[in-house]
Amino acid sequence: MKRQLAAGVILCLSLYLHAAAQANPVFTNTLLPEPAKLTSSEGRLPWSSSFSVSTPHFHDERLDAAIQRTLQALEDKTGTPLSKEVRTDATAATLVIDVQGAGQAIQSLDEDESYSLNITTTGARIQATTVVGAMRGLETFQQLLQTEPTGYFLPAVQIEDTPRFRWRGLMIDCGRHFEPVEVIKHTLDGMAAVKLNVFHWHLTEDQGFRIESKLFPRLTGMGSDGLFYTQDQAREIVAYARARGIRVVPEFDMPGHTKSWFVGYPDLASAPGPYTIRREFGIEDAAMDPTRDSTYKFIDGFIGEMAQIFPDPYMHIGGDESDGVQWKANPRIQEFMRTHSLQDAAALQAYFNQHLLKILQKHNKHMVGWDEVLNPALPKDVVIQSWRGAKSLSDAAKQGYQGILSQPYYLDGMKSAAEHYLADPLPFSSDLTPEQRSFILGGEICMWGEHLNERSIDSRIWPRSAAIAERFWSPEGVNNIDDMYRRLAAESIRLEALGLTHLSHQDAALRELAGTEDIDALRTFASVLEPVSFSDRYEQQHTSQLTPLDNLVDAVRPDPPSRHNIERLTHQFLQAPAADEQARADLEAAFKEWIVAAPAINAQLASTPLLAVAQSRGSQLPQLATAGLEALNYLSQGTKAPAGWKQRTLALIAAAKNPQTLVRFTFLPSLEELVNAVPD
Ligand code: ACM
């Protein structure tokens, strides 16, 4: 165990040195997202139990609650008891929160979220036009707290902050797998911490109808397996989100992805029932019948009911992946298309959307839809959520539609935080005109639910979403990957303090898999593994809603620190293989740690069926590590590899990329770079 710790410490130490080199002597910046404008000076505001807060200008219940949450978090973090009294007069306080007013009664795209934060050696001041802006400032304030051996302090800084994009969302699909209310609340806490402002709640799917309708009780009565949110719970979520400056945009996906609706209401469908809840994933042929008045009457009733629960000006109608198969097979629908001159399924869907739009307008809602709703038949106030590529977003903007980018932010692709981070909703290089650029509202992270359960969801969302949140909030030029990962590591710990379990989940799941607390070796193994992408897993495992999600792949987390650490050390080493002793030593320590742990890892993998699926990975690990050590030797000594070594080693790496075990090694691209750099 000591040896395993040693390598971890070395990796951490080099991260720490990296941070220290960038920081001024009193301020290590771990802010995430990075503010629009920040200057820091030498002074500091010491932390003590006399810390006090005042709201001399304006306060309301929402601001008061946000202040209490902040005080509690700071007290927990520092172990310093704090007075919870907030003064509203002009008496001096350590933190003065100067707010002009409450902000919008129903938060819209135009809510003013900006704030300034000024910390001097004697006190701090947050100034904001709205309570939402002040809450953003309070999050920054908490992130600024610095720790040193003798106590805590706040650095002297001047911050002027405002978001780059107005729409900074996270979508969660609760249709494929239901997520309990507490999970949603924790997620909202995490979103608030990193200044995301839209919770897009995907509530209906082929696999489950998750929101109570009193008008149509068979929707959840027959289409949810009893797993749904009551209207009171949905209102509770909306209020919880609003308390944190987060809008809730519900999605009711139509006309496809609707099989769960048809279990209780088969007449909505384009072919006769009966229907059952779909358990498989993928695209479903069943779709609503757009030709019948009764369909629109039903939707009108349902949307009217939902409009009472969800006050946001926007409602998402889905619109994705409607394959038209049922429409083609139904002679009555085909005849309807001929008489209405509707050429194809896309035209019929546009016809359907025009009717939906009228219903939404009647209930004072703007329409949001996935790419497929983009059609000249629809007016320009429809917002397009682009999931098939950035091109559809710019096409929409060129046609005058507002849009949100999601395609690069699909968390189930199991990409690195860096890859998501570098994808910009509106890159400087975009060919859009200034007017067209103004149509890009922002971006949304998508957390699809096929392979999620309430235990693993946090580890799929966090901390990667925090990096994306920075992309949506901070200036485009804030894009240094090393610095992002340094700050992300700090934010990840802060997020866990909110009750999220993205870090703790792995150990708990490994203990459960191994049936023992003795998981040191498995932990080393898991530290260099991550889940394969959604599609790789789906293809290997043919997952459905009924597949138990209790495998090693469900335990490990995407983009663990090892990936970036090994990559950074590899690049550092390759710059001067003969001279860089430090990077070489750090890489060697990591490779040796894996070799040392291998026998214990393999013994544990052989001990139980759910771990045995990864046995091939267990035997590959020491072989790959040995190849890494060999590459380091050849490179640092400047010698050629023996004949056949490179070919053999690259074949070993290629075999280790096979997605069969559902988990993949994090370091293979770096190892491949090392091996390819060896002269032969
Ligand atoms: C989608 O991923 N079908 C929106």
XYZ file of C-alpha atoms and ligand atoms in Angstrom:
684
model
C 0.000 0.000 0.000
C 2.873 2.375 0.786
C 4.250 1.934 -2.708
C 0.877 2.610 -4.268
C 0.543 5.765 -2.250
C 4.015 6.865 -3.274
C 3.170 7.016 -6.970
C -0.059 8.845 -6.225
C 1.829 11.372 -4.154
C 4.337 11.929 -6.928
C 1.569 12.653 -9.410
C -0.119 15.000 -6.945
C 3.167 16.680 -6.122
C 3.860 17.537 -9.722
C 0.354 18.944 -10.030
C 0.942 20.988 -6.919
C 4.247 22.375 -8.191
C 2.527 23.262 -11.407
C -0.120 25.229 -9.473
C 2.365 26.965 -7.257
C 4.371 28.137 -10.232
C 1.317 29.967 -11.549
C -0.030 31.451 -8.366
C 0.886 34.724 -6.758
C 2.261 34.236 -3.229
C -1.057 34.667 -1.452
C -3.552 33.407 -3.998
C -3.919 30.020 -5.620
C -6.671 30.521 -8.143
C -8.984 27.504 -8.190
C -11.981 29.465 -9.456
C -14.151 27.502 -11.852
C -15.590 28.929 -13.992
C -12.918 31.567 -14.350
C -14.430 35.062 -14.017
C -14.584 37.411 -16.995
C -12.161 39.808 -15.302
C -10.000 39.249 -12.262
C -7.120 41.167 -10.750
C -5.470 40.173 -7.533
C -3.186 42.052 -5.176
C -0.894 41.064 -2.343
C -3.226 41.613 0.612
C -5.537 39.186 2.311
C -8.685 39.192 4.402
C -8.088 36.867 7.355
C -10.852 34.411 8.229
C -12.251 34.427 11.746
C -15.406 33.711 13.702
C -16.189 37.433 13.664
C -17.041 37.143 9.952
C -20.330 38.934 9.359
C -22.666 39.619 6.447
C -24.984 42.493 5.677
C -27.502 43.264 2.955
C -27.920 47.003 3.424
C -29.749 47.771 0.190
C -32.090 44.942 -0.742
C -32.734 41.404 0.367
C -35.466 38.859 -0.048
C -36.159 35.310 0.998
C -34.168 33.874 -1.881
C -31.062 35.939 -1.103
C -31.382 35.263 2.622
C -31.481 31.510 1.991
C -28.472 31.690 -0.348
C -26.514 33.573 2.325
C -27.421 30.990 4.953
C -26.261 28.179 2.642
C -23.003 30.038 2.071
C -22.427 30.615 5.784
C -23.113 26.985 6.541
C -20.730 25.815 3.815
C -17.979 28.156 5.018
C -18.499 27.050 8.597
C -18.273 23.393 7.557
C -15.209 24.058 5.476
C -13.293 26.066 8.081
C -14.543 24.591 11.323
C -15.070 28.175 12.445
C -18.439 28.864 14.088
C -20.083 31.820 12.341
C -22.926 34.061 13.315
C -25.904 33.400 11.041
C -27.357 36.832 11.671
C -27.455 39.001 8.551
C -27.743 42.724 9.204
C -29.833 44.864 6.919
C -28.639 48.267 8.147
C -25.491 50.153 7.251
C -23.429 48.760 10.155
C -20.056 47.576 8.926
C -19.882 43.864 8.051
C -17.088 41.703 6.680
C -19.105 40.874 3.570
C -21.502 43.497 2.276
C -23.951 42.230 -0.336
C -25.269 45.182 -2.249
C -28.133 44.137 -4.523
C -30.481 46.399 -6.477
C -33.500 44.115 -6.554
C -34.993 40.641 -6.787
C -34.604 40.136 -10.520
C -37.268 38.581 -12.707
C -40.278 36.908 -11.106
C -39.835 34.146 -13.683
C -36.212 33.909 -14.634
C -35.717 34.323 -18.356
C -32.844 34.295 -20.810
C -32.412 37.987 -20.084
C -31.907 37.715 -16.348
C -28.945 39.824 -15.278
C -26.468 37.363 -13.734
C -23.520 39.730 -13.522
C -21.838 40.748 -10.302
C -18.700 42.340 -8.998
C -16.719 41.096 -6.018
C -14.131 43.183 -4.299
C -12.051 41.799 -1.448
C -9.612 43.993 0.461
C -7.646 43.487 3.662
C -10.570 44.870 5.668
C -13.665 43.489 4.012
C -15.511 42.210 0.972
C -18.336 43.541 -1.178
C -20.565 41.836 -3.722
C -22.500 44.168 -5.978
C -25.206 42.933 -8.318
C -28.302 44.181 -10.056
C -30.262 41.048 -9.185
C -30.346 38.367 -6.518
C -29.277 35.851 -9.168
C -26.141 37.914 -9.815
C -25.467 38.073 -6.061
C -25.838 34.283 -5.823
C -23.286 33.842 -8.614
C -20.976 36.127 -6.615
C -21.496 34.091 -3.442
C -20.387 30.951 -5.287
C -17.221 32.721 -6.407
C -16.672 34.001 -2.878
C -16.757 30.443 -1.503
C -14.360 29.202 -4.157
C -11.871 31.921 -3.208
C -11.351 30.653 0.338
C -7.664 29.789 0.744
C -6.195 27.313 3.183
C -2.784 27.455 4.812
C -1.374 25.508 7.757
C -2.347 28.166 10.290
C -5.832 28.963 9.047
C -7.947 30.389 6.255
C -8.086 33.646 4.388
C -9.553 35.349 1.360
C -7.186 36.919 -1.148
C -7.485 40.568 -2.118
C -9.146 40.445 -5.536
C -11.264 42.586 -7.787
C -13.662 40.610 -9.948
C -16.070 41.840 -12.610
C -18.017 38.881 -13.853
C -20.725 38.198 -16.369
C -21.569 35.079 -18.376
C -20.516 34.699 -21.976
C -23.675 32.731 -22.865
C -27.189 33.210 -21.556
C -28.209 29.537 -21.850
C -25.919 27.197 -19.912
C -27.756 23.960 -19.474
C -27.593 20.408 -18.287
C -30.103 17.898 -19.601
C -30.885 14.746 -17.663
C -32.852 11.911 -19.208
C -35.024 10.497 -16.445
C -37.008 8.420 -18.960
C -34.634 5.497 -19.574
C -33.833 5.332 -15.872
C -35.679 7.238 -13.192
C -33.652 9.454 -10.866
C -34.979 10.191 -7.364
C -35.808 13.744 -6.282
C -32.760 13.895 -4.003
C -30.461 13.089 -6.923
C -31.981 15.935 -8.930
C -31.577 18.320 -6.000
C -27.910 17.436 -5.533
C -27.384 17.925 -9.234
C -28.976 21.368 -8.998
C -26.610 22.187 -6.120
C -23.676 21.217 -8.312
C -25.046 23.224 -11.222
C -25.394 26.328 -9.053
C -21.828 25.921 -7.799
C -20.466 26.148 -11.345
C -23.008 28.728 -12.526
C -25.072 26.583 -14.886
C -28.518 28.103 -15.255
C -30.852 25.709 -17.124
C -31.957 22.280 -15.961
C -33.459 20.584 -19.007
C -35.578 17.794 -17.636
C -36.193 15.000 -20.165
C -39.338 13.572 -18.609
C -40.867 11.284 -21.192
C -39.353 8.467 -23.229
C -40.283 5.189 -24.879
C -38.990 3.549 -21.698
C -40.926 5.592 -19.160
C -43.369 8.440 -18.583
C -42.077 10.263 -15.523
C -44.436 13.132 -14.685
C -47.843 12.818 -13.106
C -50.805 14.012 -15.160
C -54.068 14.341 -13.318
C -55.969 14.712 -16.586
C -54.454 11.565 -18.051
C -53.599 9.336 -15.104
C -52.856 6.269 -17.244
C -49.712 8.039 -18.570
C -47.843 7.239 -15.372
C -50.381 4.652 -14.233
C -49.413 2.329 -17.082
C -46.308 3.892 -18.585
C -43.908 4.410 -15.698
C -43.447 1.183 -13.688
C -44.525 3.363 -10.766
C -41.401 5.481 -11.127
C -42.434 9.085 -11.725
C -42.472 12.555 -10.177
C -45.711 13.716 -8.636
C -46.795 17.215 -9.572
C -45.904 18.351 -6.062
C -42.406 16.913 -6.433
C -41.979 18.618 -9.800
C -43.040 21.933 -8.248
C -40.577 21.306 -5.436
C -37.783 20.823 -7.978
C -38.784 23.992 -9.839
C -38.706 25.946 -6.562
C -35.394 24.393 -5.534
C -33.893 25.339 -8.884
C -35.270 28.869 -8.767
C -33.782 29.305 -5.304
C -30.419 28.730 -7.015
C -31.020 30.874 -10.093
C -31.676 27.876 -12.325
C -34.491 27.634 -14.854
C -36.262 24.321 -15.392
C -37.140 23.537 -19.009
C -39.202 20.347 -19.201
C -39.091 18.144 -22.279
C -42.002 16.087 -23.523
C -40.538 14.337 -26.531
C -42.989 14.072 -29.469
C -44.030 12.631 -31.921
C -41.445 9.814 -31.541
C -39.930 8.480 -28.320
C -43.538 8.222 -27.123
C -44.195 4.532 -26.666
C -44.779 4.868 -22.923
C -47.654 7.303 -23.638
C -49.380 4.659 -25.767
C -49.534 1.982 -23.074
C -52.392 3.836 -21.396
C -53.560 5.835 -24.450
C -53.070 3.675 -27.572
C -55.337 5.910 -29.677
C -52.574 8.547 -29.715
C -50.418 6.229 -31.832
C -50.273 5.811 -35.595
C -51.003 2.089 -35.422
C -53.433 0.128 -33.265
C -52.251 -1.135 -29.891
C -51.883 -2.634 -27.463
C -48.529 -1.157 -26.468
C -46.078 -1.988 -23.732
C -43.237 0.030 -22.257
C -40.196 -0.319 -24.491
C -37.320 -2.017 -22.690
C -34.754 -1.973 -25.515
C -32.928 1.231 -26.315
C -32.537 2.728 -29.797
C -35.102 4.105 -32.206
C -38.730 3.079 -31.857
C -41.188 3.043 -34.763
C -44.250 3.914 -32.695
C -45.141 7.582 -33.116
C -48.079 9.872 -32.468
C -50.703 10.201 -35.162
C -50.359 13.762 -36.484
C -53.456 13.506 -38.658
C -56.113 13.326 -35.972
C -57.685 16.213 -34.063
C -57.937 13.975 -30.998
C -54.119 13.856 -30.809
C -53.921 17.656 -30.572
C -56.776 17.823 -28.110
C -54.912 15.422 -25.855
C -51.639 17.327 -26.191
C -53.391 20.626 -25.522
C -54.811 19.256 -22.281
C -51.491 17.793 -21.226
C -49.391 20.852 -22.104
C -51.914 23.097 -20.347
C -51.496 21.012 -17.223
C -47.696 21.063 -17.474
C -47.692 24.833 -18.054
C -49.180 25.161 -14.571
C -46.214 23.309 -13.084
C -43.341 24.660 -15.166
C -43.327 28.462 -15.269
C -40.342 28.776 -17.610
C -41.134 30.623 -20.863
C -39.663 27.691 -22.826
C -40.926 24.163 -23.274
C -39.029 21.428 -25.127
C -41.024 19.216 -27.472
C -38.208 16.865 -28.429
C -38.831 16.059 -32.068
C -35.789 13.822 -32.510
C -35.480 10.457 -34.205
C -39.009 10.051 -35.461
C -38.457 7.450 -38.187
C -41.836 7.664 -39.948
C -42.221 3.871 -40.140
C -45.698 3.792 -38.593
C -46.779 6.733 -40.774
C -45.668 4.930 -43.922
C -47.472 1.752 -42.909
C -50.796 3.460 -42.267
C -52.890 3.961 -45.476
C -55.076 6.608 -43.806
C -51.979 8.675 -42.864
C -50.552 8.221 -46.380
C -53.824 9.477 -47.865
C -53.774 12.440 -45.488
C -50.242 13.301 -46.626
C -51.338 13.220 -50.283
C -54.357 15.446 -49.738
C -52.267 17.925 -47.720
C -49.340 17.812 -50.186
C -46.969 16.571 -47.514
C -44.129 14.956 -49.448
C -42.441 12.914 -46.770
C -42.187 12.122 -43.065
C -40.203 15.316 -42.435
C -43.026 17.379 -43.966
C -45.607 15.538 -41.850
C -43.497 16.177 -38.742
C -43.303 19.879 -39.649
C -47.108 19.874 -39.979
C -47.319 18.263 -36.530
C -44.891 20.836 -35.098
C -46.938 23.717 -36.507
C -49.906 22.412 -34.543
C -47.758 21.874 -31.456
C -46.469 25.409 -31.758
C -50.023 26.796 -31.683
C -50.695 24.781 -28.529
C -47.506 26.032 -26.878
C -48.322 29.615 -27.849
C -51.800 29.243 -26.372
C -50.099 28.331 -23.099
C -47.549 31.166 -23.442
C -44.581 28.933 -24.153
C -41.778 29.228 -26.668
C -40.818 26.022 -28.398
C -37.455 24.307 -28.119
C -36.745 21.198 -30.189
C -33.893 18.989 -31.286
C -32.275 19.489 -34.706
C -35.026 17.705 -36.573
C -37.595 20.420 -35.894
C -35.611 22.868 -38.029
C -37.942 23.529 -40.934
C -38.833 26.715 -42.825
C -42.481 25.985 -41.985
C -41.802 27.078 -38.406
C -41.523 30.695 -37.231
C -38.243 32.142 -36.038
C -38.901 32.054 -32.327
C -38.384 28.287 -32.207
C -35.089 27.405 -30.513
C -33.047 24.623 -32.094
C -31.003 22.321 -29.862
C -28.249 20.920 -31.994
C -27.300 17.325 -31.222
C -26.140 16.009 -34.588
C -23.364 18.504 -35.201
C -22.286 22.093 -34.828
C -23.239 22.594 -38.483
C -26.951 22.298 -37.768
C -26.540 25.053 -35.199
C -24.883 27.418 -37.654
C -27.389 26.434 -40.375
C -30.163 27.357 -37.959
C -28.491 30.673 -37.098
C -28.055 31.459 -40.791
C -31.794 30.933 -41.255
C -32.503 33.242 -38.330
C -33.232 30.660 -35.627
C -31.807 30.799 -32.139
C -29.896 27.729 -31.076
C -28.155 25.821 -28.327
C -25.176 23.549 -28.949
C -25.224 20.048 -27.437
C -23.464 17.756 -29.871
C -19.982 18.088 -28.292
C -21.340 17.800 -24.759
C -22.777 14.265 -24.709
C -21.429 12.864 -21.464
C -22.254 9.264 -22.421
C -19.597 9.437 -25.134
C -17.209 9.043 -22.176
C -14.869 11.652 -23.585
C -12.370 13.563 -21.531
C -13.197 16.843 -19.849
C -10.552 18.381 -22.116
C -12.295 17.277 -25.278
C -15.623 18.718 -24.129
C -13.901 21.843 -22.868
C -12.276 22.708 -26.172
C -15.579 22.561 -28.072
C -16.905 26.095 -28.236
C -20.553 26.928 -29.005
C -19.384 29.969 -30.959
C -15.707 29.788 -31.821
C -13.864 32.890 -32.904
C -13.349 31.164 -36.256
C -17.106 30.852 -36.892
C -18.247 32.278 -40.230
C -21.461 33.688 -38.765
C -22.193 37.400 -39.110
C -22.496 39.454 -35.898
C -26.296 39.221 -36.118
C -26.195 35.453 -36.672
C -23.755 35.090 -33.791
C -26.312 36.693 -31.503
C -28.657 33.756 -32.242
C -26.344 31.292 -30.491
C -27.804 31.272 -27.014
C -25.274 28.893 -25.497
C -24.909 25.213 -24.865
C -26.305 22.268 -23.022
C -24.605 19.242 -21.549
C -26.576 16.046 -22.234
C -26.735 13.196 -19.746
C -28.670 10.401 -21.442
C -29.993 7.763 -19.095
C -29.557 4.373 -20.772
C -26.596 3.345 -18.643
C -27.274 5.408 -15.536
C -28.668 4.650 -12.173
C -28.938 6.729 -9.054
C -25.605 5.429 -7.779
C -23.533 6.116 -10.875
C -25.148 9.296 -12.201
C -22.992 11.746 -10.219
C -19.790 10.156 -11.479
C -20.973 10.500 -15.074
C -21.988 14.147 -14.674
C -19.186 15.382 -12.406
C -16.630 16.765 -12.499
C -16.618 16.909 -16.325
C -19.687 19.148 -16.391
C -17.823 21.749 -14.356
C -15.272 22.082 -17.171
C -18.079 22.512 -19.700
C -19.757 25.030 -17.412
C -16.594 27.118 -17.692
C -16.788 26.912 -21.498
C -20.301 28.353 -21.313
C -19.550 31.049 -18.749
C -15.966 32.225 -19.221
C -14.326 34.128 -22.091
C -13.348 31.999 -25.092
C -9.667 32.655 -24.437
C -9.814 30.787 -21.114
C -8.771 27.473 -22.623
C -5.589 26.181 -21.014
C -6.122 22.460 -20.481
C -3.520 21.970 -17.738
C -4.885 24.886 -15.785
C -8.470 23.683 -16.260
C -7.576 20.248 -14.829
C -5.746 21.854 -11.912
C -8.810 23.911 -11.004
C -11.189 21.035 -11.816
C -9.454 18.836 -9.224
C -10.152 21.473 -6.567
C -13.733 21.999 -7.739
C -14.365 18.266 -7.751
C -13.664 18.137 -4.007
C -15.873 21.163 -3.395
C -18.676 19.503 -5.355
C -18.478 16.422 -3.146
C -18.955 18.637 -0.122
C -22.395 19.446 -1.554
C -23.402 15.810 -1.203
C -22.498 14.619 -4.700
C -20.868 11.191 -4.828
C -18.854 11.291 -8.046
C -15.591 10.439 -6.245
C -16.810 8.243 -3.404
C -18.982 6.117 -5.691
C -16.036 4.217 -7.164
C -14.681 2.900 -3.873
C -18.140 1.933 -2.655
C -18.870 0.097 -5.906
C -15.471 -1.673 -5.838
C -16.078 -2.819 -2.262
C -19.441 -4.160 -3.319
C -17.958 -5.965 -6.334
C -15.075 -7.445 -4.370
C -17.067 -8.160 -1.210
C -14.292 -6.789 0.956
C -12.905 -3.531 2.291
C -9.489 -4.552 1.038
C -9.600 -2.821 -2.340
C -6.194 -1.099 -2.504
C -5.080 -3.098 -5.533
C -8.441 -2.800 -7.259
C -8.339 0.933 -6.639
C -5.006 1.132 -8.464
C -6.551 -0.855 -11.311
C -9.670 1.338 -11.417
C -7.559 4.498 -11.355
C -6.375 3.738 -14.901
C -9.720 2.526 -16.259
C -12.743 4.329 -17.589
C -16.062 3.259 -19.105
C -16.163 2.677 -22.855
C -18.465 4.973 -24.830
C -22.231 4.515 -24.837
C -22.176 2.940 -28.288
C -19.278 0.581 -27.491
C -21.059 -0.653 -24.399
C -24.385 -0.956 -26.183
C -22.816 -2.965 -28.984
C -20.902 -5.252 -26.635
C -23.563 -5.817 -24.031
C -26.847 -5.259 -25.933
C -28.086 -3.345 -22.931
C -31.740 -2.641 -22.248
C -33.619 -0.931 -19.453
C -33.590 -4.293 -17.691
C -29.798 -4.772 -17.768
C -28.397 -4.612 -14.231
C -25.929 -1.733 -13.998
C -23.654 -3.341 -11.446
C -20.570 -4.141 -13.473
C -17.007 -2.865 -13.193
C -17.890 -0.383 -15.959
C -20.516 1.121 -13.649
C -17.962 1.516 -10.873
C -15.215 3.317 -12.758
C -15.490 6.952 -13.709
C -14.869 8.702 -16.997
C -11.627 10.656 -17.381
C -10.039 9.919 -14.000
C -6.948 12.030 -13.157
C -4.557 9.334 -14.413
C -5.383 10.086 -18.051
C -4.350 13.712 -18.022
C -1.474 13.147 -15.593
C 0.128 10.472 -17.759
C -0.513 12.540 -20.878
C 1.067 15.646 -19.355
C 4.104 13.733 -18.078
C 4.486 11.981 -21.439
C 4.508 15.256 -23.343
C 6.924 16.753 -20.840
C 9.233 13.763 -21.087
C 9.143 13.600 -24.886
C 10.322 17.187 -25.140
C 13.728 16.152 -23.771
C 13.862 12.366 -23.209
C 17.533 12.361 -22.313
C 17.325 15.286 -19.922
C 13.943 15.313 -18.154
C 14.660 13.256 -15.051
C 11.536 14.354 -13.217
C 8.936 13.402 -15.809
C 10.734 10.134 -16.406
C 10.823 9.335 -12.689
C 7.115 10.136 -12.306
C 6.160 7.949 -15.273
C 8.390 5.155 -14.029
C 6.793 5.320 -10.605
C 3.343 5.006 -12.137
C 4.295 2.062 -14.379
C 6.023 0.290 -11.495
C 3.024 0.826 -9.248
C 0.839 -1.021 -11.786
C 3.303 -3.900 -12.056
C 3.549 -4.272 -8.284
C -0.233 -4.227 -7.876
C -0.902 -6.685 -10.718
C -0.796 -9.997 -8.784
C -3.265 -8.738 -6.187
C -5.461 -7.217 -8.894
C -5.564 -10.467 -10.820
C -6.299 -12.517 -7.728
C -9.240 -10.279 -6.953
C -10.521 -10.260 -10.551
C -10.582 -14.056 -10.476
C -12.585 -14.115 -7.249
C -16.040 -13.168 -8.523
C -17.915 -13.282 -11.876
C -18.636 -9.566 -12.138
C -14.930 -8.779 -11.811
C -13.801 -11.739 -13.880
C -15.087 -10.013 -17.043
C -12.088 -7.672 -16.754
C -9.468 -10.416 -16.326
C -7.939 -9.712 -19.718
C -7.400 -6.100 -18.669
C -5.782 -7.337 -15.479
C -3.231 -9.360 -17.397
C -2.650 -6.588 -19.936
C -1.844 -3.983 -17.271
C 1.615 -5.241 -16.207
C 2.517 -6.008 -19.832
C 1.622 -2.467 -20.861
C 3.459 -1.030 -17.881
C 6.545 -3.069 -18.767
C 6.340 -1.759 -22.324
C 6.166 1.752 -20.874
C 9.297 1.178 -18.784
C 11.098 -0.218 -21.815
C 10.104 2.779 -23.919
C 11.333 5.161 -21.214
C 14.679 3.335 -21.153
C 15.214 3.358 -24.910
C 14.198 6.992 -25.161
C 16.233 8.310 -22.250
C 19.307 6.400 -23.419
C 18.717 7.327 -27.035
C 19.021 3.685 -28.114
C 17.089 1.801 -30.752
C 14.555 -0.798 -29.735
C 15.409 -4.426 -30.542
C 14.008 -5.758 -33.793
C 10.294 -6.515 -33.559
C 9.790 -4.717 -30.213
C 7.839 -1.823 -31.588
C 5.555 -3.974 -33.688
C 4.916 -6.347 -30.785
C 4.254 -3.505 -28.384
C 1.899 -1.660 -30.709
C -0.007 -4.916 -31.216
C -0.309 -5.264 -27.440
C -1.677 -1.725 -27.216
C -4.102 -2.392 -30.075
C -5.395 -5.497 -28.278
C -5.859 -3.485 -25.094
C -8.129 -1.079 -26.992
C -10.733 -3.766 -27.655
C -13.927 -2.581 -25.915
C -15.023 -6.116 -24.992
C -14.526 -5.757 -21.258
C -16.584 -2.507 -21.248
C -13.718 -0.694 -19.527
C -10.727 0.820 -21.293
C -7.340 1.979 -20.115
C -6.917 5.728 -19.784
C -3.247 5.870 -20.736
C -3.091 4.019 -24.070
C -2.763 7.099 -26.313
C 0.155 8.331 -24.174
C 1.811 4.915 -24.131
C 1.393 4.736 -27.890
C 3.129 8.103 -28.230
C 6.027 6.889 -26.107
C 6.377 3.685 -28.099
C 6.124 5.459 -31.437
C 8.837 7.902 -30.359
C 11.352 5.076 -29.847
C 13.751 4.834 -32.810
C 13.825 1.437 -34.509
C -30.904 12.755 -29.265
O -29.763 12.445 -28.883
N -31.665 11.862 -29.856
C -31.431 14.077 -29.105
